[in-house]
PDB file of C-alpha atoms and ligand atoms in Angstrom:
ATOM      1  CA  UNK A   1     -23.822  69.560 -74.172  1.00 84.00           C
ATOM      2  CA  UNK A   2     -20.101  70.226 -73.761  1.00 93.00           C
ATOM      3  CA  UNK A   3     -17.779  67.317 -74.464  1.00 96.00           C
ATOM      4  CA  UNK A   4     -16.563  65.573 -71.334  1.00 97.00           C
ATOM      5  CA  UNK A   5     -12.972  64.418 -70.836  1.00 98.00           C
ATOM      6  CA  UNK A   6     -12.261  61.822 -68.174  1.00 98.00           C
ATOM      7  CA  UNK A   7      -8.614  62.103 -67.177  1.00 98.00           C
ATOM      8  CA  UNK A   8      -7.213  59.150 -65.233  1.00 98.00           C
ATOM      9  CA  UNK A   9      -4.487  60.600 -63.056  1.00 97.00           C
ATOM     10  CA  UNK A  10      -2.315  60.349 -60.022  1.00 93.00           C
ATOM     11  CA  UNK A  11       0.782  61.526 -61.895  1.00 94.00           C
ATOM     12  CA  UNK A  12       2.677  64.751 -62.563  1.00 94.00           C
ATOM     13  CA  UNK A  13       1.549  64.606 -66.186  1.00 96.00           C
ATOM     14  CA  UNK A  14      -2.138  64.322 -65.266  1.00 97.00           C
ATOM     15  CA  UNK A  15      -1.794  67.363 -63.025  1.00 96.00           C
ATOM     16  CA  UNK A  16      -0.022  69.267 -65.812  1.00 96.00           C
ATOM     17  CA  UNK A  17      -2.850  68.359 -68.192  1.00 98.00           C
ATOM     18  CA  UNK A  18      -5.455  69.461 -65.658  1.00 97.00           C
ATOM     19  CA  UNK A  19      -3.655  72.795 -65.278  1.00 97.00           C
ATOM     20  CA  UNK A  20      -3.611  73.285 -69.050  1.00 97.00           C
ATOM     21  CA  UNK A  21      -7.281  72.326 -69.437  1.00 97.00           C
ATOM     22  CA  UNK A  22      -8.757  74.076 -66.399  1.00 96.00           C
ATOM     23  CA  UNK A  23      -9.499  77.327 -68.194  1.00 93.00           C
ATOM     24  CA  UNK A  24     -11.148  75.723 -71.239  1.00 94.00           C
ATOM     25  CA  UNK A  25     -14.789  76.678 -71.609  1.00 93.00           C
ATOM     26  CA  UNK A  26     -15.449  74.260 -74.476  1.00 93.00           C
ATOM     27  CA  UNK A  27     -14.859  71.188 -72.351  1.00 96.00           C
ATOM     28  CA  UNK A  28     -15.849  69.561 -69.071  1.00 97.00           C
ATOM     29  CA  UNK A  29     -12.897  67.835 -67.412  1.00 98.00           C
ATOM     30  CA  UNK A  30     -13.073  65.294 -64.605  1.00 98.00           C
ATOM     31  CA  UNK A  31      -9.851  64.068 -63.039  1.00 98.00           C
ATOM     32  CA  UNK A  32      -9.990  60.610 -61.507  1.00 98.00           C
ATOM     33  CA  UNK A  33      -7.620  59.570 -58.708  1.00 97.00           C
ATOM     34  CA  UNK A  34      -7.172  56.155 -57.145  1.00 96.00           C
ATOM     35  CA  UNK A  35      -7.680  57.839 -53.776  1.00 93.00           C
ATOM     36  CA  UNK A  36      -4.782  56.238 -51.955  1.00 88.00           C
ATOM     37  CA  UNK A  37      -2.807  59.374 -51.050  1.00 85.00           C
ATOM     38  CA  UNK A  38      -3.980  60.846 -47.748  1.00 82.00           C
ATOM     39  CA  UNK A  39      -3.406  64.491 -48.720  1.00 84.00           C
ATOM     40  CA  UNK A  40      -3.409  64.713 -52.502  1.00 85.00           C
ATOM     41  CA  UNK A  41      -2.138  67.913 -54.083  1.00 84.00           C
ATOM     42  CA  UNK A  42      -4.862  70.461 -54.919  1.00 89.00           C
ATOM     43  CA  UNK A  43      -6.182  70.064 -58.465  1.00 92.00           C
ATOM     44  CA  UNK A  44      -7.494  72.808 -60.753  1.00 93.00           C
ATOM     45  CA  UNK A  45     -10.385  70.707 -62.145  1.00 96.00           C
ATOM     46  CA  UNK A  46     -13.170  68.681 -60.501  1.00 97.00           C
ATOM     47  CA  UNK A  47     -11.880  65.441 -58.994  1.00 97.00           C
ATOM     48  CA  UNK A  48     -13.526  62.098 -58.364  1.00 97.00           C
ATOM     49  CA  UNK A  49     -11.700  59.636 -56.166  1.00 97.00           C
ATOM     50  CA  UNK A  50     -11.582  55.834 -55.741  1.00 97.00           C
ATOM     51  CA  UNK A  51     -11.950  52.785 -57.961  1.00 98.00           C
ATOM     52  CA  UNK A  52     -14.758  52.423 -60.499  1.00 98.00           C
ATOM     53  CA  UNK A  53     -15.315  48.730 -59.806  1.00 98.00           C
ATOM     54  CA  UNK A  54     -13.274  47.149 -62.592  1.00 98.00           C
ATOM     55  CA  UNK A  55     -13.695  47.564 -66.343  1.00 98.00           C
ATOM     56  CA  UNK A  56     -17.462  47.130 -66.052  1.00 98.00           C
ATOM     57  CA  UNK A  57     -17.672  49.916 -63.479  1.00 98.00           C
ATOM     58  CA  UNK A  58     -15.572  52.220 -65.620  1.00 98.00           C
ATOM     59  CA  UNK A  59     -17.654  51.422 -68.699  1.00 98.00           C
ATOM     60  CA  UNK A  60     -20.806  52.265 -66.722  1.00 98.00           C
ATOM     61  CA  UNK A  61     -19.207  55.541 -65.581  1.00 98.00           C
ATOM     62  CA  UNK A  62     -18.299  56.493 -69.168  1.00 98.00           C
ATOM     63  CA  UNK A  63     -21.887  55.922 -70.276  1.00 98.00           C
ATOM     64  CA  UNK A  64     -23.596  57.502 -67.254  1.00 98.00           C
ATOM     65  CA  UNK A  65     -21.466  60.679 -67.353  1.00 98.00           C
ATOM     66  CA  UNK A  66     -21.526  61.145 -71.123  1.00 97.00           C
ATOM     67  CA  UNK A  67     -17.740  60.871 -71.385  1.00 98.00           C
ATOM     68  CA  UNK A  68     -16.596  61.729 -74.906  1.00 96.00           C
ATOM     69  CA  UNK A  69     -12.842  61.114 -74.512  1.00 98.00           C
ATOM     70  CA  UNK A  70     -10.762  59.102 -72.062  1.00 98.00           C
ATOM     71  CA  UNK A  71      -7.168  60.028 -71.330  1.00 98.00           C
ATOM     72  CA  UNK A  72      -5.195  57.521 -69.316  1.00 98.00           C
ATOM     73  CA  UNK A  73      -2.332  59.436 -67.699  1.00 98.00           C
ATOM     74  CA  UNK A  74      -1.786  56.975 -64.858  1.00 98.00           C
ATOM     75  CA  UNK A  75       1.559  55.747 -63.585  1.00 96.00           C
ATOM     76  CA  UNK A  76       3.477  53.360 -65.884  1.00 97.00           C
ATOM     77  CA  UNK A  77       3.156  50.643 -63.210  1.00 96.00           C
ATOM     78  CA  UNK A  78      -0.602  51.101 -62.747  1.00 96.00           C
ATOM     79  CA  UNK A  79      -1.343  48.212 -65.097  1.00 96.00           C
ATOM     80  CA  UNK A  80      -4.799  47.274 -63.859  1.00 97.00           C
ATOM     81  CA  UNK A  81      -6.461  50.634 -64.354  1.00 98.00           C
ATOM     82  CA  UNK A  82      -4.841  50.950 -67.799  1.00 98.00           C
ATOM     83  CA  UNK A  83      -6.139  47.524 -68.852  1.00 98.00           C
ATOM     84  CA  UNK A  84      -9.583  48.423 -67.518  1.00 98.00           C
ATOM     85  CA  UNK A  85      -9.515  51.736 -69.381  1.00 98.00           C
ATOM     86  CA  UNK A  86      -8.709  50.018 -72.687  1.00 98.00           C
ATOM     87  CA  UNK A  87     -11.523  47.516 -72.244  1.00 98.00           C
ATOM     88  CA  UNK A  88     -14.107  50.008 -71.004  1.00 98.00           C
ATOM     89  CA  UNK A  89     -13.326  52.546 -73.744  1.00 98.00           C
ATOM     90  CA  UNK A  90     -13.658  49.873 -76.434  1.00 98.00           C
ATOM     91  CA  UNK A  91     -16.973  48.637 -75.074  1.00 98.00           C
ATOM     92  CA  UNK A  92     -18.412  52.129 -74.621  1.00 98.00           C
ATOM     93  CA  UNK A  93     -17.069  53.375 -77.974  1.00 98.00           C
ATOM     94  CA  UNK A  94     -15.128  56.208 -76.331  1.00 98.00           C
ATOM     95  CA  UNK A  95     -11.810  57.358 -77.891  1.00 98.00           C
ATOM     96  CA  UNK A  96      -8.876  56.516 -75.600  1.00 98.00           C
ATOM     97  CA  UNK A  97      -5.340  57.839 -75.449  1.00 98.00           C
ATOM     98  CA  UNK A  98      -2.598  56.611 -73.112  1.00 98.00           C
ATOM     99  CA  UNK A  99      -0.061  59.176 -71.957  1.00 98.00           C
ATOM    100  CA  UNK A 100       2.799  56.841 -71.138  1.00 96.00           C
ATOM    101  CA  UNK A 101       5.915  58.263 -69.559  1.00 96.00           C
ATOM    102  CA  UNK A 102       9.099  57.029 -71.243  1.00 96.00           C
ATOM    103  CA  UNK A 103      11.355  54.722 -69.256  1.00 97.00           C
ATOM    104  CA  UNK A 104      14.788  55.822 -68.067  1.00 98.00           C
ATOM    105  CA  UNK A 105      17.706  54.474 -70.085  1.00 97.00           C
ATOM    106  CA  UNK A 106      20.997  53.409 -68.472  1.00 97.00           C
ATOM    107  CA  UNK A 107      24.112  55.512 -69.048  1.00 96.00           C
ATOM    108  CA  UNK A 108      27.783  54.571 -68.745  1.00 96.00           C
ATOM    109  CA  UNK A 109      28.570  53.998 -65.075  1.00 97.00           C
ATOM    110  CA  UNK A 110      25.090  52.754 -64.184  1.00 98.00           C
ATOM    111  CA  UNK A 111      24.812  49.297 -62.632  1.00 98.00           C
ATOM    112  CA  UNK A 112      21.147  48.570 -63.337  1.00 98.00           C
ATOM    113  CA  UNK A 113      19.857  45.040 -62.898  1.00 98.00           C
ATOM    114  CA  UNK A 114      16.358  44.403 -64.214  1.00 98.00           C
ATOM    115  CA  UNK A 115      14.154  42.155 -62.085  1.00 98.00           C
ATOM    116  CA  UNK A 116      10.733  40.800 -63.029  1.00 98.00           C
ATOM    117  CA  UNK A 117       9.046  41.479 -59.704  1.00 97.00           C
ATOM    118  CA  UNK A 118       9.538  41.823 -55.950  1.00 98.00           C
ATOM    119  CA  UNK A 119      10.227  38.074 -55.509  1.00 98.00           C
ATOM    120  CA  UNK A 120      12.970  38.300 -58.137  1.00 98.00           C
ATOM    121  CA  UNK A 121      14.374  41.411 -56.440  1.00 98.00           C
ATOM    122  CA  UNK A 122      14.562  39.510 -53.116  1.00 98.00           C
ATOM    123  CA  UNK A 123      16.443  36.682 -54.819  1.00 98.00           C
ATOM    124  CA  UNK A 124      18.788  39.056 -56.655  1.00 98.00           C
ATOM    125  CA  UNK A 125      19.746  40.903 -53.451  1.00 98.00           C
ATOM    126  CA  UNK A 126      21.414  37.667 -52.308  1.00 98.00           C
ATOM    127  CA  UNK A 127      21.911  36.003 -48.945  1.00 97.00           C
ATOM    128  CA  UNK A 128      24.460  38.371 -47.386  1.00 98.00           C
ATOM    129  CA  UNK A 129      22.821  41.182 -45.396  1.00 98.00           C
ATOM    130  CA  UNK A 130      22.847  44.548 -47.171  1.00 98.00           C
ATOM    131  CA  UNK A 131      21.566  48.034 -46.489  1.00 98.00           C
ATOM    132  CA  UNK A 132      18.861  48.447 -49.113  1.00 98.00           C
ATOM    133  CA  UNK A 133      16.892  51.517 -50.119  1.00 98.00           C
ATOM    134  CA  UNK A 134      13.394  50.500 -51.228  1.00 97.00           C
ATOM    135  CA  UNK A 135      12.103  53.415 -53.288  1.00 94.00           C
ATOM    136  CA  UNK A 136       8.784  51.681 -53.807  1.00 92.00           C
ATOM    137  CA  UNK A 137       5.134  52.178 -53.030  1.00 84.00           C
ATOM    138  CA  UNK A 138       3.338  50.816 -50.010  1.00 82.00           C
ATOM    139  CA  UNK A 139       1.927  47.989 -52.103  1.00 84.00           C
ATOM    140  CA  UNK A 140       5.297  46.432 -52.895  1.00 93.00           C
ATOM    141  CA  UNK A 141       7.297  46.605 -49.665  1.00 95.00           C
ATOM    142  CA  UNK A 142       5.557  43.758 -47.826  1.00 94.00           C
ATOM    143  CA  UNK A 143       7.025  41.290 -50.342  1.00 96.00           C
ATOM    144  CA  UNK A 144      10.505  41.945 -48.920  1.00 98.00           C
ATOM    145  CA  UNK A 145       9.516  39.853 -45.902  1.00 97.00           C
ATOM    146  CA  UNK A 146      10.973  37.056 -48.055  1.00 97.00           C
ATOM    147  CA  UNK A 147      14.437  38.628 -47.548  1.00 98.00           C
ATOM    148  CA  UNK A 148      14.489  39.522 -43.817  1.00 98.00           C
ATOM    149  CA  UNK A 149      18.304  39.488 -43.553  1.00 98.00           C
ATOM    150  CA  UNK A 150      18.679  42.983 -45.026  1.00 98.00           C
ATOM    151  CA  UNK A 151      18.325  46.359 -43.356  1.00 98.00           C
ATOM    152  CA  UNK A 152      15.775  48.408 -45.290  1.00 98.00           C
ATOM    153  CA  UNK A 153      15.279  52.117 -45.747  1.00 98.00           C
ATOM    154  CA  UNK A 154      11.773  52.772 -47.067  1.00 97.00           C
ATOM    155  CA  UNK A 155      10.514  56.110 -48.337  1.00 94.00           C
ATOM    156  CA  UNK A 156       6.839  56.590 -49.080  1.00 89.00           C
ATOM    157  CA  UNK A 157       4.435  59.507 -49.466  1.00 87.00           C
ATOM    158  CA  UNK A 158       2.183  58.340 -46.614  1.00 88.00           C
ATOM    159  CA  UNK A 159       3.097  56.228 -43.572  1.00 91.00           C
ATOM    160  CA  UNK A 160       3.006  52.508 -44.310  1.00 91.00           C
ATOM    161  CA  UNK A 161       0.231  50.763 -42.405  1.00 89.00           C
ATOM    162  CA  UNK A 162       0.491  48.102 -41.176  1.00 90.00           C
ATOM    163  CA  UNK A 163       4.251  48.596 -40.715  1.00 92.00           C
ATOM    164  CA  UNK A 164       6.476  46.557 -43.047  1.00 94.00           C
ATOM    165  CA  UNK A 165       6.966  43.027 -41.707  1.00 94.00           C
ATOM    166  CA  UNK A 166      10.779  42.952 -41.997  1.00 97.00           C
ATOM    167  CA  UNK A 167      12.738  43.093 -38.690  1.00 97.00           C
ATOM    168  CA  UNK A 168      15.187  45.924 -39.582  1.00 98.00           C
ATOM    169  CA  UNK A 169      13.375  48.823 -41.239  1.00 97.00           C
ATOM    170  CA  UNK A 170      13.673  52.607 -41.202  1.00 97.00           C
ATOM    171  CA  UNK A 171      10.628  54.346 -42.688  1.00 96.00           C
ATOM    172  CA  UNK A 172      10.582  57.904 -43.990  1.00 94.00           C
ATOM    173  CA  UNK A 173       7.706  59.867 -45.437  1.00 92.00           C
ATOM    174  CA  UNK A 174       8.487  62.390 -48.161  1.00 92.00           C
ATOM    175  CA  UNK A 175       6.919  63.609 -51.364  1.00 89.00           C
ATOM    176  CA  UNK A 176       9.088  64.230 -54.454  1.00 89.00           C
ATOM    177  CA  UNK A 177      10.530  65.774 -56.482  1.00 92.00           C
ATOM    178  CA  UNK A 178      13.887  64.971 -54.882  1.00 95.00           C
ATOM    179  CA  UNK A 179      17.099  66.806 -55.719  1.00 96.00           C
ATOM    180  CA  UNK A 180      20.484  65.169 -56.260  1.00 98.00           C
ATOM    181  CA  UNK A 181      21.683  66.727 -52.994  1.00 97.00           C
ATOM    182  CA  UNK A 182      18.644  65.189 -51.186  1.00 95.00           C
ATOM    183  CA  UNK A 183      19.390  61.750 -52.578  1.00 98.00           C
ATOM    184  CA  UNK A 184      23.156  61.854 -51.988  1.00 98.00           C
ATOM    185  CA  UNK A 185      22.587  62.874 -48.381  1.00 98.00           C
ATOM    186  CA  UNK A 186      20.016  60.090 -47.898  1.00 98.00           C
ATOM    187  CA  UNK A 187      22.176  57.328 -49.414  1.00 98.00           C
ATOM    188  CA  UNK A 188      25.236  58.414 -47.444  1.00 98.00           C
ATOM    189  CA  UNK A 189      23.446  58.931 -44.124  1.00 98.00           C
ATOM    190  CA  UNK A 190      22.062  55.390 -44.260  1.00 98.00           C
ATOM    191  CA  UNK A 191      25.122  53.724 -45.793  1.00 98.00           C
ATOM    192  CA  UNK A 192      22.986  52.374 -48.626  1.00 98.00           C
ATOM    193  CA  UNK A 193      24.544  49.501 -50.597  1.00 98.00           C
ATOM    194  CA  UNK A 194      21.729  48.731 -53.089  1.00 98.00           C
ATOM    195  CA  UNK A 195      18.499  50.302 -54.360  1.00 98.00           C
ATOM    196  CA  UNK A 196      15.293  48.635 -55.480  1.00 98.00           C
ATOM    197  CA  UNK A 197      12.911  50.829 -57.459  1.00 97.00           C
ATOM    198  CA  UNK A 198      10.625  51.082 -60.460  1.00 97.00           C
ATOM    199  CA  UNK A 199      11.656  52.483 -63.812  1.00 98.00           C
ATOM    200  CA  UNK A 200       9.131  55.276 -63.378  1.00 96.00           C
ATOM    201  CA  UNK A 201      10.675  57.682 -65.886  1.00 97.00           C
ATOM    202  CA  UNK A 202      10.342  61.455 -65.569  1.00 95.00           C
ATOM    203  CA  UNK A 203      12.379  63.898 -63.550  1.00 93.00           C
ATOM    204  CA  UNK A 204      10.838  63.774 -60.080  1.00 91.00           C
ATOM    205  CA  UNK A 205      12.512  60.586 -58.868  1.00 94.00           C
ATOM    206  CA  UNK A 206      15.512  60.299 -61.194  1.00 97.00           C
ATOM    207  CA  UNK A 207      18.093  61.910 -58.904  1.00 98.00           C
ATOM    208  CA  UNK A 208      18.521  58.763 -56.809  1.00 98.00           C
ATOM    209  CA  UNK A 209      19.840  56.978 -59.899  1.00 98.00           C
ATOM    210  CA  UNK A 210      22.396  59.713 -60.539  1.00 98.00           C
ATOM    211  CA  UNK A 211      23.461  59.482 -56.893  1.00 98.00           C
ATOM    212  CA  UNK A 212      23.674  55.673 -57.228  1.00 98.00           C
ATOM    213  CA  UNK A 213      25.833  55.995 -60.380  1.00 98.00           C
ATOM    214  CA  UNK A 214      28.375  58.189 -58.612  1.00 97.00           C
ATOM    215  CA  UNK A 215      28.554  55.639 -55.779  1.00 98.00           C
ATOM    216  CA  UNK A 216      28.593  52.622 -58.121  1.00 97.00           C
ATOM    217  CA  UNK A 217      25.607  51.125 -56.314  1.00 98.00           C
ATOM    218  CA  UNK A 218      23.602  48.323 -57.904  1.00 98.00           C
ATOM    219  CA  UNK A 219      20.036  49.344 -58.737  1.00 98.00           C
ATOM    220  CA  UNK A 220      17.444  46.588 -59.055  1.00 98.00           C
ATOM    221  CA  UNK A 221      14.754  47.900 -61.378  1.00 98.00           C
ATOM    222  CA  UNK A 222      11.345  46.228 -61.424  1.00 98.00           C
ATOM    223  CA  UNK A 223      10.267  45.513 -65.009  1.00 98.00           C
ATOM    224  CA  UNK A 224       7.515  47.715 -66.363  1.00 97.00           C
ATOM    225  CA  UNK A 225       4.187  45.947 -66.845  1.00 97.00           C
ATOM    226  CA  UNK A 226       2.935  45.382 -70.391  1.00 95.00           C
ATOM    227  CA  UNK A 227       0.557  47.972 -71.775  1.00 91.00           C
ATOM    228  CA  UNK A 228      -2.778  47.177 -73.383  1.00 92.00           C
ATOM    229  CA  UNK A 229      -3.260  47.886 -77.087  1.00 92.00           C
ATOM    230  CA  UNK A 230      -4.191  51.564 -77.344  1.00 94.00           C
ATOM    231  CA  UNK A 231      -2.925  54.714 -79.034  1.00 96.00           C
ATOM    232  CA  UNK A 232      -0.087  56.149 -77.000  1.00 96.00           C
ATOM    233  CA  UNK A 233       1.911  59.356 -76.646  1.00 98.00           C
ATOM    234  CA  UNK A 234       4.725  60.335 -74.289  1.00 97.00           C
ATOM    235  CA  UNK A 235       4.163  64.044 -73.676  1.00 97.00           C
ATOM    236  CA  UNK A 236       1.488  66.374 -72.333  1.00 97.00           C
ATOM    237  CA  UNK A 237       1.715  68.445 -75.534  1.00 98.00           C
ATOM    238  CA  UNK A 238       0.947  65.419 -77.723  1.00 98.00           C
ATOM    239  CA  UNK A 239      -1.962  64.474 -75.475  1.00 98.00           C
ATOM    240  CA  UNK A 240      -3.431  67.973 -75.875  1.00 98.00           C
ATOM    241  CA  UNK A 241      -3.059  67.699 -79.667  1.00 98.00           C
ATOM    242  CA  UNK A 242      -4.912  64.378 -79.600  1.00 98.00           C
ATOM    243  CA  UNK A 243      -7.698  65.882 -77.531  1.00 97.00           C
ATOM    244  CA  UNK A 244      -8.150  68.783 -79.946  1.00 96.00           C
ATOM    245  CA  UNK A 245      -8.211  66.304 -82.815  1.00 96.00           C
ATOM    246  CA  UNK A 246     -10.929  64.222 -81.114  1.00 95.00           C
ATOM    247  CA  UNK A 247     -12.977  67.334 -80.337  1.00 93.00           C
ATOM    248  CA  UNK A 248     -12.682  68.695 -83.887  1.00 92.00           C
ATOM    249  CA  UNK A 249     -13.852  65.378 -85.368  1.00 87.00           C
ATOM    250  CA  UNK A 250     -16.799  65.400 -82.987  1.00 80.00           C
ATOM    251  CA  UNK A 251     -17.780  68.919 -84.085  1.00 70.00           C
ATOM    252  CA  UNK A 252     -17.975  67.925 -87.774  1.00 64.00           C
TER     253      UNK A 252
HETATM  254  P1  NAP B   1      -3.544  49.667 -60.489  1.00 75.14           P
HETATM  255  O1  NAP B   1      -2.984  48.443 -59.874  1.00 75.14           O
HETATM  256  O2  NAP B   1      -3.504  49.809 -61.956  1.00 75.14           O
HETATM  257  O3  NAP B   1      -5.030  49.920 -60.016  1.00 75.14           O
HETATM  258  C1  NAP B   1      -5.686  49.171 -59.028  1.00 75.14           C
HETATM  259  C2  NAP B   1      -7.100  49.679 -58.923  1.00 75.14           C
HETATM  260  O4  NAP B   1      -7.099  50.990 -58.348  1.00 75.14           O
HETATM  261  C3  NAP B   1      -7.772  49.833 -60.266  1.00 75.14           C
HETATM  262  O5  NAP B   1      -8.268  48.606 -60.735  1.00 75.14           O
HETATM  263  C4  NAP B   1      -8.828  50.859 -59.932  1.00 75.14           C
HETATM  264  O6  NAP B   1      -9.885  50.260 -59.190  1.00 75.14           O
HETATM  265  C5  NAP B   1      -8.107  51.778 -58.967  1.00 75.14           C
HETATM  266  N1  NAP B   1      -7.469  52.893 -59.653  1.00 75.14           N
HETATM  267  C6  NAP B   1      -6.171  53.045 -60.016  1.00 75.14           C
HETATM  268  N2  NAP B   1      -5.962  54.237 -60.577  1.00 75.14           N
HETATM  269  C7  NAP B   1      -7.158  54.873 -60.580  1.00 75.14           C
HETATM  270  C8  NAP B   1      -7.586  56.158 -61.015  1.00 75.14           C
HETATM  271  N3  NAP B   1      -6.730  57.052 -61.571  1.00 75.14           N
HETATM  272  N4  NAP B   1      -8.905  56.482 -60.854  1.00 75.14           N
HETATM  273  C9  NAP B   1      -9.768  55.602 -60.290  1.00 75.14           C
HETATM  274  N5  NAP B   1      -9.411  54.373 -59.858  1.00 75.14           N
HETATM  275  C10 NAP B   1      -8.127  54.013 -59.991  1.00 75.14           C
HETATM  276  O7  NAP B   1      -2.797  50.965 -59.911  1.00 75.14           O
HETATM  277  P2  NAP B   1      -2.380  51.347 -58.428  1.00 75.14           P
HETATM  278  O8  NAP B   1      -2.860  50.301 -57.472  1.00 75.14           O
HETATM  279  O9  NAP B   1      -2.740  52.749 -58.192  1.00 75.14           O
HETATM  280  O10 NAP B   1      -0.818  51.308 -58.496  1.00 75.14           O
HETATM  281  C11 NAP B   1      -0.065  50.298 -59.102  1.00 75.14           C
HETATM  282  C12 NAP B   1       1.354  50.760 -59.196  1.00 75.14           C
HETATM  283  O11 NAP B   1       1.447  52.098 -59.727  1.00 75.14           O
HETATM  284  C13 NAP B   1       2.046  50.818 -57.868  1.00 75.14           C
HETATM  285  O12 NAP B   1       3.343  50.388 -58.107  1.00 75.14           O
HETATM  286  C14 NAP B   1       2.002  52.279 -57.502  1.00 75.14           C
HETATM  287  O13 NAP B   1       3.057  52.618 -56.630  1.00 75.14           O
HETATM  288  C15 NAP B   1       2.143  52.934 -58.829  1.00 75.14           C
HETATM  289  N6  NAP B   1       1.616  54.308 -58.802  1.00 75.14           N
HETATM  290  C16 NAP B   1       0.298  54.558 -58.974  1.00 75.14           C
HETATM  291  C17 NAP B   1      -0.177  55.869 -58.948  1.00 75.14           C
HETATM  292  C18 NAP B   1      -1.662  56.176 -59.114  1.00 75.14           C
HETATM  293  O14 NAP B   1      -2.059  57.315 -58.893  1.00 75.14           O
HETATM  294  N7  NAP B   1      -2.512  55.228 -59.497  1.00 75.14           N
HETATM  295  C19 NAP B   1       0.702  56.915 -58.736  1.00 75.14           C
HETATM  296  C20 NAP B   1       2.038  56.639 -58.553  1.00 75.14           C
HETATM  297  C21 NAP B   1       2.482  55.322 -58.574  1.00 75.14           C
HETATM  298  P3  NAP B   1     -11.226  49.701 -59.887  1.00 75.14           P
HETATM  299  O15 NAP B   1     -10.826  48.456 -60.587  1.00 75.14           O
HETATM  300  O16 NAP B   1     -12.162  49.508 -58.765  1.00 75.14           O
HETATM  301  O17 NAP B   1     -11.671  50.767 -60.857  1.00 75.14           O
END
């Protein structure tokens, strides 16, 4: 039986890995998505979609589908699935690698203000009304109901349902990557005075921070969640090397 790689995705890196692995005849690849995006991009390998049912469900999946290697290429803020992957892989005795995108690092001119979570971001924005760009996922925006005095611009891949509970909100749907010209035009058109976002790393959503630097805007960055103990790399190339190493050991 061919070895079976389960690739936990939802990221640019997972798609890049799938593209690199699609033509391999020595390997079965299954890409797993959380299933939250309404129209996910087409993938070059078979896809399964939706939660596994916690660590136990993922462990059962690994056993039932004869998974020989687990590659966690989920988003750096997708802490639950990464914790579940570490636990399930350990219990099922399946080798695990985490492909963890490096965080952005501030440069001269940046005004980045780390915040622990959405509640801390609300507090840090202050009492005076501001025009705030929330470059966050659907799951986080509802927490800004605690700071209803601001005017919010929210950009998400899919429409936010139910609509955000704050009284002054403009919602846009758009899928990255975003260029610097896109982000400058957006910030200027809406008179943005502050940004709240994640330190996602990578190129696709970095331009807003360059645009913010030029405008000397404060950027409130949600802290990254802690990662579980597991071997980790930062690039697609290193993940492919790991996979070949796991497969070669299995063949011995
Ligand atoms: P999460 O909080 O780590 O995951 C919540 C649950 O969703 C998991 O316990 C799992 O359900 C399911 N899940 C997540 N990723 C999965 C995958 N690849 N395959 C199958 N099931 C998966 O992650 P999240 O809710 O997706 O997102 C948390 C943060 O990451 C948010 O800030 C979000 O904006 C950001 N983010 C996530 C993705 C993504 O594709 N996951 C992409 C971009 C940004 P079960 O416990 O039932 O298995």
